[in-house]
mmCIF file of C-alpha atoms in Angstrom:
data_model
loop_
_atom_site.group_PDB
_atom_site.id
_atom_site.type_symbol
_atom_site.label_atom_id
_atom_site.label_comp_id
_atom_site.label_asym_id
_atom_site.label_seq_id
_atom_site.Cartn_x
_atom_site.Cartn_y
_atom_site.Cartn_z
ATOM 1 C CA MET A 2 -10.877 -1.092 -11.138
ATOM 2 C CA GLN A 3 -7.517 0.587 -11.052
ATOM 3 C CA ILE A 4 -4.539 -1.716 -11.270
ATOM 4 C CA GLY A 5 -1.172 -0.912 -9.722
ATOM 5 C CA VAL A 6 1.930 -1.902 -7.775
ATOM 6 C CA ASP A 7 3.062 -1.502 -4.177
ATOM 7 C CA SER A 8 6.775 -1.679 -3.154
ATOM 8 C CA PHE A 9 8.349 -1.946 0.202
ATOM 9 C CA VAL A 10 11.726 -1.343 -1.456
ATOM 10 C CA SER A 11 13.236 -4.389 0.123
ATOM 11 C CA THR A 12 16.919 -5.171 -0.144
ATOM 12 C CA VAL A 13 17.471 -7.675 -2.869
ATOM 13 C CA THR A 14 19.924 -10.545 -3.358
ATOM 14 C CA ASP A 15 20.539 -11.214 -7.095
ATOM 15 C CA PRO A 16 19.294 -14.823 -7.551
ATOM 16 C CA ALA A 17 21.834 -15.390 -10.309
ATOM 17 C CA THR A 18 24.995 -14.232 -8.480
ATOM 18 C CA GLY A 19 24.013 -14.343 -4.855
ATOM 19 C CA VAL A 20 25.320 -10.817 -4.467
ATOM 20 C CA ASP A 21 23.344 -8.258 -2.458
ATOM 21 C CA VAL A 22 22.292 -5.267 -4.644
ATOM 22 C CA THR A 23 23.770 -2.099 -3.135
ATOM 23 C CA PRO A 24 21.288 0.446 -1.596
ATOM 24 C CA THR A 25 22.217 3.091 -4.255
ATOM 25 C CA GLN A 26 21.423 0.592 -7.019
ATOM 26 C CA ARG A 27 18.243 -0.640 -5.395
ATOM 27 C CA VAL A 28 16.847 2.863 -5.214
ATOM 28 C CA GLN A 29 17.692 3.392 -8.860
ATOM 29 C CA ASP A 30 15.948 0.087 -9.671
ATOM 30 C CA LEU A 31 12.867 1.285 -7.768
ATOM 31 C CA LEU A 32 12.720 4.472 -9.855
ATOM 32 C CA GLU A 33 12.990 2.413 -13.002
ATOM 33 C CA GLU A 34 10.120 0.211 -11.791
ATOM 34 C CA VAL A 35 7.915 3.243 -11.267
ATOM 35 C CA GLU A 36 8.801 4.606 -14.703
ATOM 36 C CA ARG A 37 7.960 1.272 -16.288
ATOM 37 C CA ALA A 38 4.614 1.158 -14.494
ATOM 38 C CA ASP A 39 3.862 4.624 -15.733
ATOM 39 C CA ARG A 40 4.804 3.847 -19.264
ATOM 40 C CA VAL A 41 2.744 0.667 -19.547
ATOM 41 C CA GLY A 42 -0.389 2.352 -18.323
ATOM 42 C CA LEU A 43 -0.763 1.225 -14.720
ATOM 43 C CA ASP A 44 -2.928 3.368 -12.512
ATOM 44 C CA SER A 45 -0.994 3.612 -9.224
ATOM 45 C CA PHE A 46 2.315 2.906 -7.494
ATOM 46 C CA GLY A 47 2.665 2.871 -3.778
ATOM 47 C CA ILE A 48 5.672 2.947 -1.514
ATOM 48 C CA GLY A 49 5.525 1.604 2.083
ATOM 49 C CA GLU A 50 7.256 2.829 5.261
ATOM 50 C CA HIS A 51 9.357 0.545 7.434
ATOM 51 C CA HIS A 52 12.188 1.192 9.893
ATOM 52 C CA ARG A 53 14.028 -2.120 9.463
ATOM 53 C CA PRO A 54 17.344 -3.064 7.866
ATOM 54 C CA GLU A 55 15.808 -5.154 5.174
ATOM 55 C CA TYR A 56 13.841 -2.229 3.703
ATOM 56 C CA LEU A 57 14.869 1.136 2.210
ATOM 57 C CA ASP A 58 11.570 2.964 2.483
ATOM 58 C CA SER A 59 11.879 4.699 5.875
ATOM 59 C CA ALA A 60 11.355 8.139 3.998
ATOM 60 C CA PRO A 61 8.735 7.220 1.342
ATOM 61 C CA VAL A 62 7.841 10.818 0.495
ATOM 62 C CA VAL A 63 11.370 11.411 -0.767
ATOM 63 C CA LEU A 64 11.250 8.339 -3.022
ATOM 64 C CA LEU A 65 7.761 9.339 -4.313
ATOM 65 C CA ALA A 66 8.968 12.846 -5.081
ATOM 66 C CA ALA A 67 11.854 11.371 -7.109
ATOM 67 C CA ALA A 68 9.289 9.188 -8.879
ATOM 68 C CA ALA A 69 7.038 12.173 -9.528
ATOM 69 C CA ALA A 70 9.766 13.855 -11.416
ATOM 70 C CA ARG A 71 10.213 10.846 -13.688
ATOM 71 C CA THR A 72 6.498 10.063 -14.432
ATOM 72 C CA THR A 73 3.525 11.842 -15.950
ATOM 73 C CA GLN A 74 0.346 9.873 -15.448
ATOM 74 C CA ILE A 75 0.530 7.271 -12.695
ATOM 75 C CA ARG A 76 -0.886 8.045 -9.243
ATOM 76 C CA LEU A 77 1.630 7.873 -6.381
ATOM 77 C CA SER A 78 0.691 6.788 -2.920
ATOM 78 C CA SER A 79 2.012 5.824 0.508
ATOM 79 C CA ALA A 80 1.532 2.149 1.294
ATOM 80 C CA VAL A 81 1.090 2.986 4.073
ATOM 81 C CA ALA A 82 2.357 6.068 5.904
ATOM 82 C CA VAL A 83 2.675 5.029 9.586
ATOM 83 C CA LEU A 84 0.427 7.781 11.007
ATOM 84 C CA SER A 85 0.737 6.672 14.568
ATOM 85 C CA ALA A 86 4.476 7.544 14.574
ATOM 86 C CA ALA A 87 4.182 10.753 12.534
ATOM 87 C CA ASP A 88 3.337 14.343 13.219
ATOM 88 C CA PRO A 89 0.118 14.777 11.287
ATOM 89 C CA VAL A 90 0.813 18.376 10.385
ATOM 90 C CA ARG A 91 4.345 17.578 9.035
ATOM 91 C CA LEU A 92 2.866 14.553 7.139
ATOM 92 C CA PHE A 93 0.217 16.715 5.476
ATOM 93 C CA GLN A 94 2.905 19.313 4.505
ATOM 94 C CA GLU A 95 5.060 16.614 2.870
ATOM 95 C CA TYR A 96 2.262 15.046 0.969
ATOM 96 C CA ALA A 97 0.695 18.463 -0.071
ATOM 97 C CA THR A 98 4.144 19.430 -1.404
ATOM 98 C CA LEU A 99 4.408 16.034 -3.191
ATOM 99 C CA ASP A 100 0.891 16.748 -4.666
ATOM 100 C CA LEU A 101 2.331 20.040 -6.134
ATOM 101 C CA VAL A 102 5.421 18.263 -7.488
ATOM 102 C CA SER A 103 3.308 15.520 -9.155
ATOM 103 C CA ARG A 104 0.644 18.010 -10.343
ATOM 104 C CA GLY A 105 -2.117 16.334 -8.401
ATOM 105 C CA ARG A 106 -1.347 12.691 -8.521
ATOM 106 C CA VAL A 107 -1.033 11.781 -4.884
ATOM 107 C CA ASP A 108 -2.949 9.521 -2.552
ATOM 108 C CA LEU A 109 -2.103 9.541 1.210
ATOM 109 C CA VAL A 110 -2.746 6.077 2.603
ATOM 110 C CA VAL A 111 -2.375 6.148 6.396
ATOM 111 C CA GLY A 112 -2.268 3.214 8.800
ATOM 112 C CA ARG A 113 -0.858 1.943 12.082
ATOM 113 C CA GLY A 114 1.769 -0.243 10.327
ATOM 114 C CA SER A 115 2.397 -4.022 10.599
ATOM 115 C CA PHE A 116 5.746 -3.718 12.454
ATOM 116 C CA THR A 117 6.460 -1.894 15.739
ATOM 117 C CA GLU A 118 9.931 -0.534 15.299
ATOM 118 C CA ALA A 119 8.698 3.075 14.711
ATOM 119 C CA PHE A 120 7.298 3.287 18.329
ATOM 120 C CA PRO A 121 10.492 3.100 20.288
ATOM 121 C CA LEU A 122 12.406 4.911 17.475
ATOM 122 C CA PHE A 123 10.235 7.987 17.885
ATOM 123 C CA GLY A 124 9.786 7.808 21.575
ATOM 124 C CA LEU A 125 6.177 6.424 21.561
ATOM 125 C CA ASP A 126 4.528 3.917 23.828
ATOM 126 C CA LEU A 127 3.206 0.863 22.028
ATOM 127 C CA ALA A 128 0.410 0.693 24.659
ATOM 128 C CA ASP A 129 -1.008 3.881 22.929
ATOM 129 C CA TYR A 130 -1.080 2.029 19.546
ATOM 130 C CA ASP A 131 -4.759 2.716 18.676
ATOM 131 C CA ASP A 132 -5.301 5.933 20.582
ATOM 132 C CA LEU A 133 -2.297 7.501 18.773
ATOM 133 C CA PHE A 134 -3.786 6.547 15.362
ATOM 134 C CA ALA A 135 -7.271 7.805 16.153
ATOM 135 C CA GLU A 136 -6.145 11.139 17.550
ATOM 136 C CA LYS A 137 -3.623 11.802 14.779
ATOM 137 C CA LEU A 138 -6.087 10.749 12.105
ATOM 138 C CA ASP A 139 -8.537 13.438 13.493
ATOM 139 C CA LEU A 140 -5.957 16.144 13.388
ATOM 140 C CA LEU A 141 -4.759 15.101 9.868
ATOM 141 C CA LEU A 142 -8.270 15.388 8.500
ATOM 142 C CA ARG A 143 -8.834 18.761 10.145
ATOM 143 C CA VAL A 144 -5.580 20.118 8.731
ATOM 144 C CA ARG A 145 -6.544 18.782 5.327
ATOM 145 C CA ASP A 146 -10.052 20.316 5.439
ATOM 146 C CA ARG A 147 -9.102 23.834 6.532
ATOM 147 C CA GLU A 148 -6.071 26.132 6.323
ATOM 148 C CA ARG A 149 -6.140 27.279 9.960
ATOM 149 C CA VAL A 150 -6.880 24.837 12.744
ATOM 150 C CA THR A 151 -7.785 25.001 16.469
ATOM 151 C CA TRP A 152 -7.315 21.599 18.008
ATOM 152 C CA SER A 153 -6.026 19.840 21.164
ATOM 153 C CA GLY A 154 -5.237 16.231 22.067
ATOM 154 C CA ARG A 155 -3.225 14.034 24.388
ATOM 155 C CA HIS A 156 -0.246 13.157 22.228
ATOM 156 C CA ARG A 157 0.659 16.434 20.462
ATOM 157 C CA PRO A 158 0.812 20.104 21.429
ATOM 158 C CA ALA A 159 -2.297 22.010 20.617
ATOM 159 C CA LEU A 160 -2.955 24.217 17.613
ATOM 160 C CA THR A 161 -4.456 27.579 18.194
ATOM 161 C CA GLY A 162 -5.383 28.777 14.745
ATOM 162 C CA GLN A 163 -1.956 28.398 13.078
ATOM 163 C CA GLY A 164 -1.943 28.088 9.308
ATOM 164 C CA VAL A 165 -0.654 24.932 7.649
ATOM 165 C CA TYR A 166 1.132 25.331 4.258
ATOM 166 C CA PRO A 167 1.424 24.659 1.420
ATOM 167 C CA ARG A 168 -2.031 23.646 0.348
ATOM 168 C CA PRO A 169 -2.209 20.691 -2.173
ATOM 169 C CA LEU A 170 -3.335 20.976 -5.772
ATOM 170 C CA GLN A 171 -6.093 18.427 -5.051
ATOM 171 C CA ASP A 172 -8.846 19.802 -2.819
ATOM 172 C CA PRO A 173 -9.163 17.807 -0.702
ATOM 173 C CA LEU A 174 -6.046 15.723 -0.770
ATOM 174 C CA PRO A 175 -7.267 12.110 -0.940
ATOM 175 C CA VAL A 176 -6.673 10.346 2.402
ATOM 176 C CA TRP A 177 -7.249 6.574 2.555
ATOM 177 C CA VAL A 178 -7.209 4.367 5.621
ATOM 178 C CA GLY A 179 -5.006 1.267 5.453
ATOM 179 C CA VAL A 180 -6.363 -1.699 7.516
ATOM 180 C CA GLY A 181 -5.627 -5.325 8.213
ATOM 181 C CA GLY A 182 -8.322 -7.433 9.850
ATOM 182 C CA THR A 183 -9.561 -5.512 12.848
ATOM 183 C CA PRO A 184 -13.424 -4.805 12.683
ATOM 184 C CA ALA A 185 -13.023 -1.509 14.609
ATOM 185 C CA SER A 186 -10.661 -0.209 11.904
ATOM 186 C CA PHE A 187 -13.170 -0.952 9.123
ATOM 187 C CA ALA A 188 -15.957 0.646 11.091
ATOM 188 C CA ARG A 189 -13.950 3.762 11.810
ATOM 189 C CA ALA A 190 -13.062 4.304 8.192
ATOM 190 C CA GLY A 191 -16.720 3.857 7.169
ATOM 191 C CA ALA A 192 -17.922 6.336 9.844
ATOM 192 C CA LEU A 193 -15.431 8.859 8.628
ATOM 193 C CA GLY A 194 -16.384 8.257 4.954
ATOM 194 C CA LEU A 195 -12.822 7.565 3.987
ATOM 195 C CA PRO A 196 -11.788 5.233 1.229
ATOM 196 C CA LEU A 197 -10.385 1.933 2.540
ATOM 197 C CA MET A 198 -7.167 0.084 1.547
ATOM 198 C CA VAL A 199 -7.284 -3.509 2.820
ATOM 199 C CA ALA A 200 -3.959 -5.420 3.169
ATOM 200 C CA ILE A 201 -4.710 -9.124 2.365
ATOM 201 C CA ILE A 202 -1.531 -11.097 2.729
ATOM 202 C CA GLY A 203 -2.898 -14.505 3.100
ATOM 203 C CA GLY A 204 -6.009 -16.743 3.463
ATOM 204 C CA GLN A 205 -9.035 -16.184 1.250
ATOM 205 C CA PRO A 206 -10.083 -12.571 0.207
ATOM 206 C CA ALA A 207 -13.795 -13.640 0.299
ATOM 207 C CA ARG A 208 -13.499 -14.024 4.060
ATOM 208 C CA PHE A 209 -13.016 -10.209 4.271
ATOM 209 C CA ARG A 210 -16.552 -9.616 2.848
ATOM 210 C CA PRO A 211 -18.178 -9.252 6.305
ATOM 211 C CA LEU A 212 -15.581 -6.618 7.219
ATOM 212 C CA VAL A 213 -16.090 -4.794 3.949
ATOM 213 C CA ASP A 214 -19.862 -4.949 4.567
ATOM 214 C CA LEU A 215 -19.284 -3.483 8.044
ATOM 215 C CA TYR A 216 -17.302 -0.649 6.531
ATOM 216 C CA ARG A 217 -20.019 0.128 3.990
ATOM 217 C CA GLU A 218 -22.875 -0.148 6.701
ATOM 218 C CA SER A 219 -20.923 2.088 9.031
ATOM 219 C CA GLY A 220 -20.571 4.627 6.254
ATOM 220 C CA ARG A 221 -24.286 4.417 5.410
ATOM 221 C CA LEU A 222 -25.320 4.906 9.062
ATOM 222 C CA ALA A 223 -22.979 7.988 9.157
ATOM 223 C CA GLY A 224 -24.776 9.508 6.222
ATOM 224 C CA HIS A 225 -22.070 8.941 3.589
ATOM 225 C CA PRO A 226 -23.137 8.253 -0.024
ATOM 226 C CA PRO A 227 -22.305 4.763 -1.388
ATOM 227 C CA GLU A 228 -19.906 6.130 -4.039
ATOM 228 C CA ARG A 229 -17.771 7.738 -1.283
ATOM 229 C CA LEU A 230 -17.142 4.335 0.335
ATOM 230 C CA GLN A 231 -14.490 2.916 -1.878
ATOM 231 C CA VAL A 232 -12.466 -0.194 -1.273
ATOM 232 C CA GLY A 233 -8.971 -0.911 -2.503
ATOM 233 C CA LEU A 234 -6.772 -3.899 -1.874
ATOM 234 C CA HIS A 235 -3.048 -4.574 -1.344
ATOM 235 C CA CYS A 236 -2.105 -8.175 -2.144
ATOM 236 C CA PHE A 237 0.963 -10.217 -2.931
ATOM 237 C CA GLY A 238 1.214 -10.765 -6.676
ATOM 238 C CA PHE A 239 3.473 -11.420 -9.624
ATOM 239 C CA VAL A 240 2.911 -11.851 -13.303
ATOM 240 C CA GLY A 241 5.063 -14.214 -15.455
ATOM 241 C CA GLU A 242 5.013 -15.625 -18.988
ATOM 242 C CA THR A 243 3.595 -18.785 -17.481
ATOM 243 C CA THR A 244 1.927 -19.535 -14.116
ATOM 244 C CA GLN A 245 4.677 -22.018 -13.223
ATOM 245 C CA GLN A 246 7.402 -19.536 -13.948
ATOM 246 C CA ALA A 247 5.745 -16.777 -11.911
ATOM 247 C CA ALA A 248 5.193 -19.099 -8.947
ATOM 248 C CA ASP A 249 8.845 -20.429 -9.036
ATOM 249 C CA ASP A 250 10.373 -16.932 -9.367
ATOM 250 C CA PHE A 251 8.339 -15.478 -6.557
ATOM 251 C CA TYR A 252 8.549 -18.262 -3.987
ATOM 252 C CA PRO A 253 12.192 -18.067 -2.769
ATOM 253 C CA GLY A 254 11.986 -14.478 -1.703
ATOM 254 C CA TRP A 255 8.536 -14.789 -0.194
ATOM 255 C CA ALA A 256 9.685 -17.828 1.848
ATOM 256 C CA GLN A 257 12.755 -16.000 3.018
ATOM 257 C CA MET A 258 10.782 -12.996 4.220
ATOM 258 C CA PHE A 259 8.153 -14.986 6.059
ATOM 259 C CA THR A 260 10.701 -17.276 7.645
ATOM 260 C CA LYS A 261 12.358 -14.194 9.135
ATOM 261 C CA ILE A 262 9.106 -12.742 10.324
ATOM 262 C CA GLY A 263 8.052 -16.191 11.691
ATOM 263 C CA ARG A 264 11.262 -16.414 13.671
ATOM 264 C CA GLU A 265 10.636 -12.978 15.167
ATOM 265 C CA ARG A 266 7.021 -13.646 16.015
ATOM 266 C CA GLY A 267 7.206 -17.349 17.021
ATOM 267 C CA PHE A 268 5.448 -19.189 14.211
ATOM 268 C CA ALA A 269 6.695 -21.900 11.946
ATOM 269 C CA PRO A 270 8.502 -21.242 8.750
ATOM 270 C CA PRO A 271 6.160 -21.329 5.705
ATOM 271 C CA THR A 272 6.177 -24.230 3.179
ATOM 272 C CA ARG A 273 5.872 -24.486 -0.517
ATOM 273 C CA ALA A 274 2.553 -26.276 -0.016
ATOM 274 C CA GLN A 275 1.198 -23.355 1.980
ATOM 275 C CA TYR A 276 2.371 -20.978 -0.743
ATOM 276 C CA ASP A 277 0.751 -23.043 -3.530
ATOM 277 C CA ALA A 278 -2.484 -23.334 -1.659
ATOM 278 C CA THR A 279 -2.684 -19.503 -1.381
ATOM 279 C CA ARG A 280 -2.180 -19.243 -5.158
ATOM 280 C CA ASP A 281 -5.224 -21.364 -5.962
ATOM 281 C CA GLU A 282 -8.551 -19.883 -7.210
ATOM 282 C CA ASP A 283 -9.845 -18.907 -3.743
ATOM 283 C CA GLY A 284 -6.502 -17.764 -2.264
ATOM 284 C CA ALA A 285 -5.155 -14.310 -1.692
ATOM 285 C CA PHE A 286 -2.105 -14.425 -4.001
ATOM 286 C CA LEU A 287 -2.376 -13.103 -7.509
ATOM 287 C CA ILE A 288 0.564 -15.024 -8.997
ATOM 288 C CA GLY A 289 0.460 -16.518 -12.467
ATOM 289 C CA ASP A 290 0.216 -15.679 -16.172
ATOM 290 C CA PRO A 291 -1.759 -12.683 -17.281
ATOM 291 C CA GLU A 292 -4.899 -14.672 -17.873
ATOM 292 C CA ALA A 293 -4.768 -16.236 -14.449
ATOM 293 C CA VAL A 294 -4.007 -12.989 -12.615
ATOM 294 C CA ALA A 295 -6.786 -11.156 -14.390
ATOM 295 C CA ALA A 296 -9.327 -13.898 -13.652
ATOM 296 C CA LYS A 297 -8.288 -13.876 -9.895
ATOM 297 C CA ALA A 298 -8.641 -10.028 -9.825
ATOM 298 C CA LEU A 299 -12.143 -10.216 -11.285
ATOM 299 C CA ARG A 300 -13.122 -12.878 -8.830
ATOM 300 C CA ILE A 301 -12.001 -10.919 -5.859
ATOM 301 C CA HIS A 302 -13.760 -7.805 -7.163
ATOM 302 C CA GLU A 303 -17.047 -9.812 -7.230
ATOM 303 C CA ASP A 304 -16.403 -11.513 -3.912
ATOM 304 C CA LEU A 305 -15.984 -8.238 -2.126
ATOM 305 C CA GLY A 306 -18.801 -6.424 -3.793
ATOM 306 C CA GLY A 307 -16.676 -4.101 -5.853
ATOM 307 C CA VAL A 308 -13.057 -2.983 -5.613
ATOM 308 C CA VAL A 309 -11.843 0.371 -6.958
ATOM 309 C CA ARG A 310 -8.091 -0.294 -6.825
ATOM 310 C CA LEU A 311 -5.921 -3.416 -6.655
ATOM 311 C CA ASN A 312 -2.180 -2.981 -5.939
ATOM 312 C CA LEU A 313 0.091 -5.933 -6.131
ATOM 313 C CA GLN A 314 2.993 -6.165 -3.796
ATOM 314 C CA MET A 315 5.480 -7.430 -6.445
ATOM 315 C CA THR A 316 8.883 -6.643 -4.887
ATOM 316 C CA ASN A 317 10.741 -9.611 -3.530
ATOM 317 C CA VAL A 318 14.090 -10.154 -1.861
ATOM 318 C CA ARG A 319 15.220 -12.797 -4.355
ATOM 319 C CA LEU A 320 13.676 -11.592 -7.579
ATOM 320 C CA ALA A 321 15.877 -10.377 -10.425
ATOM 321 C CA HIS A 322 15.259 -6.781 -11.358
ATOM 322 C CA ASP A 323 14.681 -7.611 -15.078
ATOM 323 C CA ASN A 324 12.090 -10.186 -14.026
ATOM 324 C CA LEU A 325 10.257 -7.645 -11.844
ATOM 325 C CA LEU A 326 10.338 -5.145 -14.726
ATOM 326 C CA ARG A 327 8.820 -7.751 -17.067
ATOM 327 C CA GLY A 328 6.195 -8.594 -14.401
ATOM 328 C CA ILE A 329 5.223 -4.875 -14.222
ATOM 329 C CA GLU A 330 5.043 -4.732 -18.014
ATOM 330 C CA LEU A 331 2.770 -7.849 -18.189
ATOM 331 C CA LEU A 332 0.549 -6.327 -15.558
ATOM 332 C CA GLY A 333 0.091 -3.119 -17.454
ATOM 333 C CA THR A 334 -0.155 -4.473 -20.952
ATOM 334 C CA GLU A 335 -1.935 -7.826 -20.452
ATOM 335 C CA VAL A 336 -3.664 -7.957 -17.021
ATOM 336 C CA ALA A 337 -5.076 -4.475 -16.753
ATOM 337 C CA PRO A 338 -6.675 -4.431 -20.243
ATOM 338 C CA ARG A 339 -8.360 -7.798 -19.557
ATOM 339 C CA VAL A 340 -9.805 -6.442 -16.277
ATOM 340 C CA ARG A 341 -10.902 -3.137 -17.741
ATOM 341 C CA ALA A 342 -12.614 -4.889 -20.654
ATOM 342 C CA ALA A 343 -14.369 -7.396 -18.376
ATOM 343 C CA LEU A 344 -15.647 -4.519 -16.108
ATOM 344 C CA GLY A 345 -16.449 -2.111 -19.008
ATOM 345 C CA THR A 346 -14.019 0.592 -17.601
#
């Protein structure tokens, strides 16, 4: 199992001073986080895409390119690129170029996104939510698999044999499908034989096993070998010196974020009791000391029948930068070795 970090590059309020970190400083902090993850031996670092004032990741490929120039080993990925709102040709060109910059360390994870701001921003109809994604994924894969493409669809002008350049170092460029909890999304990824990145932001990971089984069965029926049907996870997580310290440091920012989302979407603010329940041995949050986080990772791996990558969403709107760097260091030096030793990898 590969172990890594995902970041949405959220704006941060320093918990010690109550002062908002400037956008310039926040981006520099992000690059330091990726450098630290690379240095301590983590396998991957993903950057999301949002078009909201509380995030600085609307152009993730630019941030990933800066990270590529400052790292040597770690894989760099989108988390996720909102394909529904993008031009697949341009998206491929950007990540193919990033693959050259990073010397073959890129994973392109595409999804429909968990927020809707990109649709009006780019003149798209939210009613076309799924159709946009399916059509654009088809074009992205065609462009990835051949230099010249003839293609037509409803949402983009046709291609009539034009060449798409540059070509990436990796052949083919790895394309993952990022999903939430929709059965059709799991089945589609399996039928296409694409690796799956599952966002589990609450509840119990074991409850996703039927969906993961659907993905694998859809892939088998489509004729794809089992080793091609890989499952990765994106989960909230944070590593501290002690479990209590980790839980206390991560809670304020998590509560602030979900209170804001709840206000927008009409559900009640979260409570500390809900948070603590989701940290227990069956819950989705990997928050604790290194031993506890490693044990949770191994349990989830078993519950889902094998996970090839686990990325923790560790960034938090009220977490001190030094604490986040220490959490990344503990993840790389204490958690990952425990997991690798237990799995014999």
